[in-house]
XYZ file of C-alpha atoms in Angstrom:
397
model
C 245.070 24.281 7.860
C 243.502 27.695 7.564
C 241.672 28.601 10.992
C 239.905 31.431 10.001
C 237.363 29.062 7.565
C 236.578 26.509 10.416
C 237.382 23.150 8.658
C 235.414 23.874 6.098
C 236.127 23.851 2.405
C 235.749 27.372 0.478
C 232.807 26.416 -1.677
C 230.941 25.064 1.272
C 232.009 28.480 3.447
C 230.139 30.387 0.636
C 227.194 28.322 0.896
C 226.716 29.169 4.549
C 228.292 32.906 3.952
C 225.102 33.296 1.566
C 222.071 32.415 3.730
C 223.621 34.588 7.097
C 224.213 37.754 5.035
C 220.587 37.016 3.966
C 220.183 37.502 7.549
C 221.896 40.546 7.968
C 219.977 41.972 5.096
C 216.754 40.869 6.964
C 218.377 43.020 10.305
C 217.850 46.396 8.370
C 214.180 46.018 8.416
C 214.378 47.947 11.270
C 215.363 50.920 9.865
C 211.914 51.084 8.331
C 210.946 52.375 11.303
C 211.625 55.568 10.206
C 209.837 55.606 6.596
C 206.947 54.012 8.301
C 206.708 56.480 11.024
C 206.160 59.276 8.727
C 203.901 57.435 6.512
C 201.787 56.515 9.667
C 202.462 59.908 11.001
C 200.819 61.465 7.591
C 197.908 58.886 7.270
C 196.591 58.971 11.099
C 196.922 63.230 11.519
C 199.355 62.426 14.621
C 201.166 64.728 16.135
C 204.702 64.778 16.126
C 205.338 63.580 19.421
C 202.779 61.089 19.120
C 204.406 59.966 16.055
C 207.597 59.268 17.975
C 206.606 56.655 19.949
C 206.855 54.054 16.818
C 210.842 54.418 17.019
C 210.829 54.651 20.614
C 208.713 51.738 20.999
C 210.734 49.680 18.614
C 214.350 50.407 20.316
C 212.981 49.978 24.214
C 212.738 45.878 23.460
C 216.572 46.272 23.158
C 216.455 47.179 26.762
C 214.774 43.832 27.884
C 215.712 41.429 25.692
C 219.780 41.636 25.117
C 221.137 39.704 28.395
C 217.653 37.020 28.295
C 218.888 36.276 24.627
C 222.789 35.313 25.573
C 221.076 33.241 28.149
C 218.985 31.410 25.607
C 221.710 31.347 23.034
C 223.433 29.144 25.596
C 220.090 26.986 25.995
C 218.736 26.560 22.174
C 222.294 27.489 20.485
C 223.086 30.663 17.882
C 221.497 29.268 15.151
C 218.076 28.316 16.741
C 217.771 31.821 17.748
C 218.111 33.663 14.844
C 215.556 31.449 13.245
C 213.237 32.759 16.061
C 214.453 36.225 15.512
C 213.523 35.989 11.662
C 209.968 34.358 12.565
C 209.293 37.094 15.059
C 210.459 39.476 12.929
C 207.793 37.573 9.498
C 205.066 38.008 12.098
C 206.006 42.180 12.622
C 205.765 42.669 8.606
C 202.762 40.449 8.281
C 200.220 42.306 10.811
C 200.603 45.569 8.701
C 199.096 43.935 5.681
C 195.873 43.845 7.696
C 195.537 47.622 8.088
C 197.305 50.420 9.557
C 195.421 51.691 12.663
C 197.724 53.532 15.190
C 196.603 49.642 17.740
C 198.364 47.424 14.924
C 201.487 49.508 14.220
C 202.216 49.106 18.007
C 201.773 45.893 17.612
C 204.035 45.923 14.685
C 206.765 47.489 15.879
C 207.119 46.214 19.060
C 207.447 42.652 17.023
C 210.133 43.934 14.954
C 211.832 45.452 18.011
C 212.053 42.228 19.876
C 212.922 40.384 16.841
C 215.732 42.875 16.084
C 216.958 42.669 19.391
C 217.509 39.013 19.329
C 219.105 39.037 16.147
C 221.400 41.666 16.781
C 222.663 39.805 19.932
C 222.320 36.452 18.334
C 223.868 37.174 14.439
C 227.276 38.231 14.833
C 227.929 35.417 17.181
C 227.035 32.995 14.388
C 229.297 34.613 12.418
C 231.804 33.457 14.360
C 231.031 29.754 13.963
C 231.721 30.093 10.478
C 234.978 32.676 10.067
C 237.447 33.763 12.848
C 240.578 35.285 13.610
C 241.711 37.654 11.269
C 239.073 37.394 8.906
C 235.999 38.036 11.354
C 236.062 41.796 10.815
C 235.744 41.938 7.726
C 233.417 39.452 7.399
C 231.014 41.672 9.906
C 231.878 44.888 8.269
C 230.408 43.007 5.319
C 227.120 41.881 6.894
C 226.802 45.971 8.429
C 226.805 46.971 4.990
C 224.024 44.303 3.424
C 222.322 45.257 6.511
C 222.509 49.043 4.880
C 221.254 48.020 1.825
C 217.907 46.616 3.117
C 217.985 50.385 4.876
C 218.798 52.144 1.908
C 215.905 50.193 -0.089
C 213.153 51.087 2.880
C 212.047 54.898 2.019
C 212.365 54.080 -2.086
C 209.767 50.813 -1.884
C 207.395 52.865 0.241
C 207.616 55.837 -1.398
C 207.061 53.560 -5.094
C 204.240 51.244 -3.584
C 202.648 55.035 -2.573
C 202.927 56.531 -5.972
C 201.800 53.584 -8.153
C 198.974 50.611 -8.444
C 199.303 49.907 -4.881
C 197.206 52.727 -3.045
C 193.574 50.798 -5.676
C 195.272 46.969 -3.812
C 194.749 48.974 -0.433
C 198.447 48.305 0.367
C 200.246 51.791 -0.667
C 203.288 52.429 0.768
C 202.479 48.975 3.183
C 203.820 46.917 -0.380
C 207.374 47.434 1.891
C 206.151 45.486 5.016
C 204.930 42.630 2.264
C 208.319 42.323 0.062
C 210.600 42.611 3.389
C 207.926 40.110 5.306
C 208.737 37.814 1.400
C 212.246 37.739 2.455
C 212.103 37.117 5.926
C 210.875 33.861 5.269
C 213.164 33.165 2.454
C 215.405 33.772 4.998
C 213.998 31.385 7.411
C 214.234 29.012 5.109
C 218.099 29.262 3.624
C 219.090 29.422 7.228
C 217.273 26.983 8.207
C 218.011 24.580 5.382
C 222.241 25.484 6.054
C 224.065 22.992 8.336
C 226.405 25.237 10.579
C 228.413 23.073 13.114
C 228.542 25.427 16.489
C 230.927 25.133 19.277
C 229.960 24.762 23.104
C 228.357 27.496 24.280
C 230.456 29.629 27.481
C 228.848 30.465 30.410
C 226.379 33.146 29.840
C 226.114 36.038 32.689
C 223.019 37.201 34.265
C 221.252 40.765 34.234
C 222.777 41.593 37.240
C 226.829 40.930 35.907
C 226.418 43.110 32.992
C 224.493 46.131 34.820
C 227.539 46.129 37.546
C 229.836 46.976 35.005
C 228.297 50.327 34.288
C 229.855 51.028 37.910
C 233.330 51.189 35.906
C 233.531 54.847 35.042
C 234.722 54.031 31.376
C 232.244 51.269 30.608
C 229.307 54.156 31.179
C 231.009 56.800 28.984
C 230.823 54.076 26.269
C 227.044 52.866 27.054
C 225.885 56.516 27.126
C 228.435 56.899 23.736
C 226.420 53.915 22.401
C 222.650 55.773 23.891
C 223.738 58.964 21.758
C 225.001 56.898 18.549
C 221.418 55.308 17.981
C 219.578 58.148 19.281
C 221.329 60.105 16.327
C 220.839 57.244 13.758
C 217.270 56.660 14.361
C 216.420 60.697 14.896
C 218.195 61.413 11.414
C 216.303 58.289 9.919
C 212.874 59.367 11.346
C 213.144 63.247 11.202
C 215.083 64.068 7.934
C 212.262 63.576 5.928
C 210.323 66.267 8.959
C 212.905 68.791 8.312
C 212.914 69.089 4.747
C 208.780 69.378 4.702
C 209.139 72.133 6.882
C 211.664 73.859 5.437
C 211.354 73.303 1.464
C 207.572 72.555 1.355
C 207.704 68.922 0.077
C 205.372 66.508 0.552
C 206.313 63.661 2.672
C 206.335 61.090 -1.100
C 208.841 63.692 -2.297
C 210.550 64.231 1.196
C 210.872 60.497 2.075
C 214.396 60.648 -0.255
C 215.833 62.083 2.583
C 216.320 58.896 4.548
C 217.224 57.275 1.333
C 220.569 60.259 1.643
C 221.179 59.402 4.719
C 221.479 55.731 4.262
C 223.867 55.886 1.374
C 225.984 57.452 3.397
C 225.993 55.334 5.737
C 226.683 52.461 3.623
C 229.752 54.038 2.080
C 231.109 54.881 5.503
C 230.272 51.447 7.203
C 232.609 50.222 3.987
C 235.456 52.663 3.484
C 235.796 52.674 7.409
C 236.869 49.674 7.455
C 239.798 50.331 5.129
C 240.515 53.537 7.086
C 240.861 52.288 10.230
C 243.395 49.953 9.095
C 245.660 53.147 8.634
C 244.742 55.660 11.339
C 244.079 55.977 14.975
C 240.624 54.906 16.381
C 241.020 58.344 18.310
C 241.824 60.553 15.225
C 239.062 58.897 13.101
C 236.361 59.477 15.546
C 237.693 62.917 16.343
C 236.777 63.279 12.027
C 233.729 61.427 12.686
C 232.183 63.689 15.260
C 233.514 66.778 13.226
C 231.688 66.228 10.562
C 228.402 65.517 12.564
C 228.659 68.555 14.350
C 229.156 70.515 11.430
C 225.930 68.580 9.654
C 224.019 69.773 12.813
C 225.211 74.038 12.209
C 223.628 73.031 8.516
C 220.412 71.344 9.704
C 220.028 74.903 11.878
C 220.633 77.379 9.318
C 219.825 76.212 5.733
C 217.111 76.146 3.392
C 218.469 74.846 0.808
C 217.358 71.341 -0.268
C 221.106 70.913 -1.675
C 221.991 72.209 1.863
C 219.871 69.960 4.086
C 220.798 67.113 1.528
C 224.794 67.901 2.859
C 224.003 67.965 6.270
C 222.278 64.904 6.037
C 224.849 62.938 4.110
C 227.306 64.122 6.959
C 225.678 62.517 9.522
C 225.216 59.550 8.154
C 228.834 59.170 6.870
C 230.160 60.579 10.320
C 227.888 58.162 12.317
C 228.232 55.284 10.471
C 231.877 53.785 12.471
C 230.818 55.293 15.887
C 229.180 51.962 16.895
C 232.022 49.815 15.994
C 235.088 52.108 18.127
C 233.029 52.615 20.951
C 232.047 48.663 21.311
C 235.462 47.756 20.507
C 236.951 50.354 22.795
C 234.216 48.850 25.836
C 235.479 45.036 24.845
C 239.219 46.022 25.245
C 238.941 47.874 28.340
C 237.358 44.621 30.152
C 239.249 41.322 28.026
C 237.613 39.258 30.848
C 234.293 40.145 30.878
C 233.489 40.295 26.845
C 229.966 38.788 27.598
C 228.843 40.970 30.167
C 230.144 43.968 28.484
C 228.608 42.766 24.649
C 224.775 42.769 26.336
C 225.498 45.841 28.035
C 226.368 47.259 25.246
C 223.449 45.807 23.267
C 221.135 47.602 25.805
C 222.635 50.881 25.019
C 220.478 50.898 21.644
C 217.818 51.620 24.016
C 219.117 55.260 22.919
C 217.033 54.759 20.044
C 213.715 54.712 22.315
C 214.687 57.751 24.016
C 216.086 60.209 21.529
C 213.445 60.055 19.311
C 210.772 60.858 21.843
C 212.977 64.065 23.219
C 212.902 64.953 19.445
C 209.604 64.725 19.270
C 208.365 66.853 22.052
C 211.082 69.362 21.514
C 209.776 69.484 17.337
C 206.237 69.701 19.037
C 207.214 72.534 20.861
C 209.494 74.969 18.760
C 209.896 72.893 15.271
C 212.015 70.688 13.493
C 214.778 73.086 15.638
C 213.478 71.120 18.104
C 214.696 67.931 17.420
C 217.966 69.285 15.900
C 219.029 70.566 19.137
C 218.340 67.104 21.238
C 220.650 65.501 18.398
C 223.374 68.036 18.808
C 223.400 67.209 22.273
C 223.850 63.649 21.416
C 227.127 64.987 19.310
C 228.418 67.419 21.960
C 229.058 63.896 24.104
C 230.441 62.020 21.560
C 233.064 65.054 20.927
C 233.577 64.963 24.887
C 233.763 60.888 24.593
C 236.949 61.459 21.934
C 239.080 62.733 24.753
C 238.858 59.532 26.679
C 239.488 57.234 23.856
C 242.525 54.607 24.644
C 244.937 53.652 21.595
C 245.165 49.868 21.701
C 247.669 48.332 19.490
C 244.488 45.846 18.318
C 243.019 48.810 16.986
C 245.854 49.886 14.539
């Protein structure tokens, strides 16, 4: 009997497939964060920096809720919590629809950073339950890009529900929080309406076992690896848009495609790299990967050319889109007995996603949209440096 399907017939597999890649599509509400930000950013008169608290606030909930949600995995089960993840997450769409005052998009995105947090700890997991062995890869490469769909959508429903009816219904670009906040509870519902059979949960480590590790010299190189990866994803996500206003004059309706470039990218890298990686080294493709964001980074300095900024953008998010997925398989080979431990910690690294963009933002504050370039070029000189300590595992071929 097949192993990789569970016991469970094909037709029924689909029928559980359907309702968790729902779930993955709901996990890319986060990358709203960036749309929203400039939206917010443009209707309150913030400044930049005080604009970049909204990502920064949204990423530091990875920091405390990773390691409590493997512990309550092992308490409520994988399933249970990603229905919480998707209510908490309903509940961070919902407040927006009641006004958009700098108090309730705090309160916003700090829901929709817990909620993320537990579902990125809690999803993939559940995955398992359903397909394993061979087939599990692919399976989560597939749920990374539905997740980049609902991140690809973001910037063109705000930047529609801005331009149309919507601003006379008092909603505007807030018709995104409403459709995504629609199919969070859709997603509740499949989910919770799908019967998924789950193993006994292992022992789950404490805060303490997982921050120990970071005393193995490799482990940190791929925590801060993971820090600089998210701080680069959510600074290109927020800031594109920043960039092109100041350099080709848009407003931010017509400068909001920006994210929209980067995302595409990203999708088509989180697919092909899958195939790739089959074929060549983890090193060599990483090596390519970092390239190709350092190059973007030389563009994002010197042109002004919306053609120009458009290619630096699309580098970085093809480049960036497979950094994730070496690094936190190069961090779970290097430890094979302590895959729990290492999986939070490496969880908690997305807390690069609170501190990036708030270095960005004082540094744009300061000198421009240079500003924030710089911070994320330091984020690609380490991953260039982390390429020299990457280990070839035969796994990886």
């Amino acid at each position: 009997m097949d192993s990789t399907i569970n016991n469970t017939k094909k037709p029924a597999l689909i029928m559980q497939i359907i309702p968790v890649m729902l779930c993955f599509f709901a996990m890319g509400f986060v990358d709203l964060v960036g749309t929203a930000t400039n939206f917010v950013k443009n209707d309150l008169n913030l400044s930049v920096s005080e604009a970049s608290i909204f990502p920064s606030l949204v990423f530091f909930w990875f920091l405390i809720f990773s390691v409590p949600t493997g512990i309550l995995m092992n308490k409520i089960g994988r399933k249970k919590t990603v229905l919480l993840s998707l209510i908490i997450t309903a509940i961070s769409l919902i407040v927006p629809l009641f006004g958009d005052s700098y108090a309730i998009m705090l309160i916003s995105f700090s829901f929709l950073g817990i909620g993320n947090a537990v579902m990125q700890t809690s999803l993939n997991p559940l995955v398992n339950n359903l397909i394993s062995g061979d087939k599990l890869a692919s399976a989560l490469t597939f749920g990374q890009f539905v997740k980049a769909i609902a991140s690809f959508l973001a910037p063109i429903i705000a930047t529609w529900g801005a331009t149309t009816l919507f601003p006379t219904l008092g909603l505007n670009w807030r018709i995104l929080f409403l459709i995504y906040a629609v199919v969070s509870v859709m997603a509740v519902a499949a989910l919770g309406a799908t019967p998924i059979q789950e193993e006994q949960s292992d022992k789950v480590s404490g805060f303490k076992e997982s921050v120990i590790l970071l005393g193995k010299p490799f482990i940190l190189l791929c925590f801060i690896g993971i820090m600089c990866h998210v701080g680069i994803d959510v600074g290109t996500n927020t800031y594109a848009p920043m960039i092109i206003m100041e350099r080709i004059g848009f407003s931010l309706e017509e400068a909001a495609f920006a994210t929209s470039v980067y995302f595409i990218f990203r999708t088509i890298g989180s697919f092909t790299g899958a195939f790739i990686l089959r074929i060549m080294k983890a090193k060599l493709f990483f090596a390519i990967s970092a390239i190709m964001m350092l190059g973007a980074m030389v563009v994002l300095f010197t042109s002004h050319s919306l053609i120009g900024l458009y290619v630096g953008i699309a580098l970085i998010g093809y480049g960036n889109s497979n950094i994730f997925p070496i690094i936190f398989a190069q961090a779970l080979l290097s430890s094979p007995k302590e895959k729990n431990e290492v999986s939070g910690l490496m969880i908690m690294g997305l807390f690069g996603g609170t501190v990036f963009p708030l270095c960005m933002g004082f540094a744009a504050d300061a000198i421009g949209q240079a500003g924030a370039v710089a911070v994320m070029t330091a984020g690609v000189a380490y991953l260039m440096f982390y390429t020299l300590k990457i280990r070839n595992y035969n796994s990886q071929s």
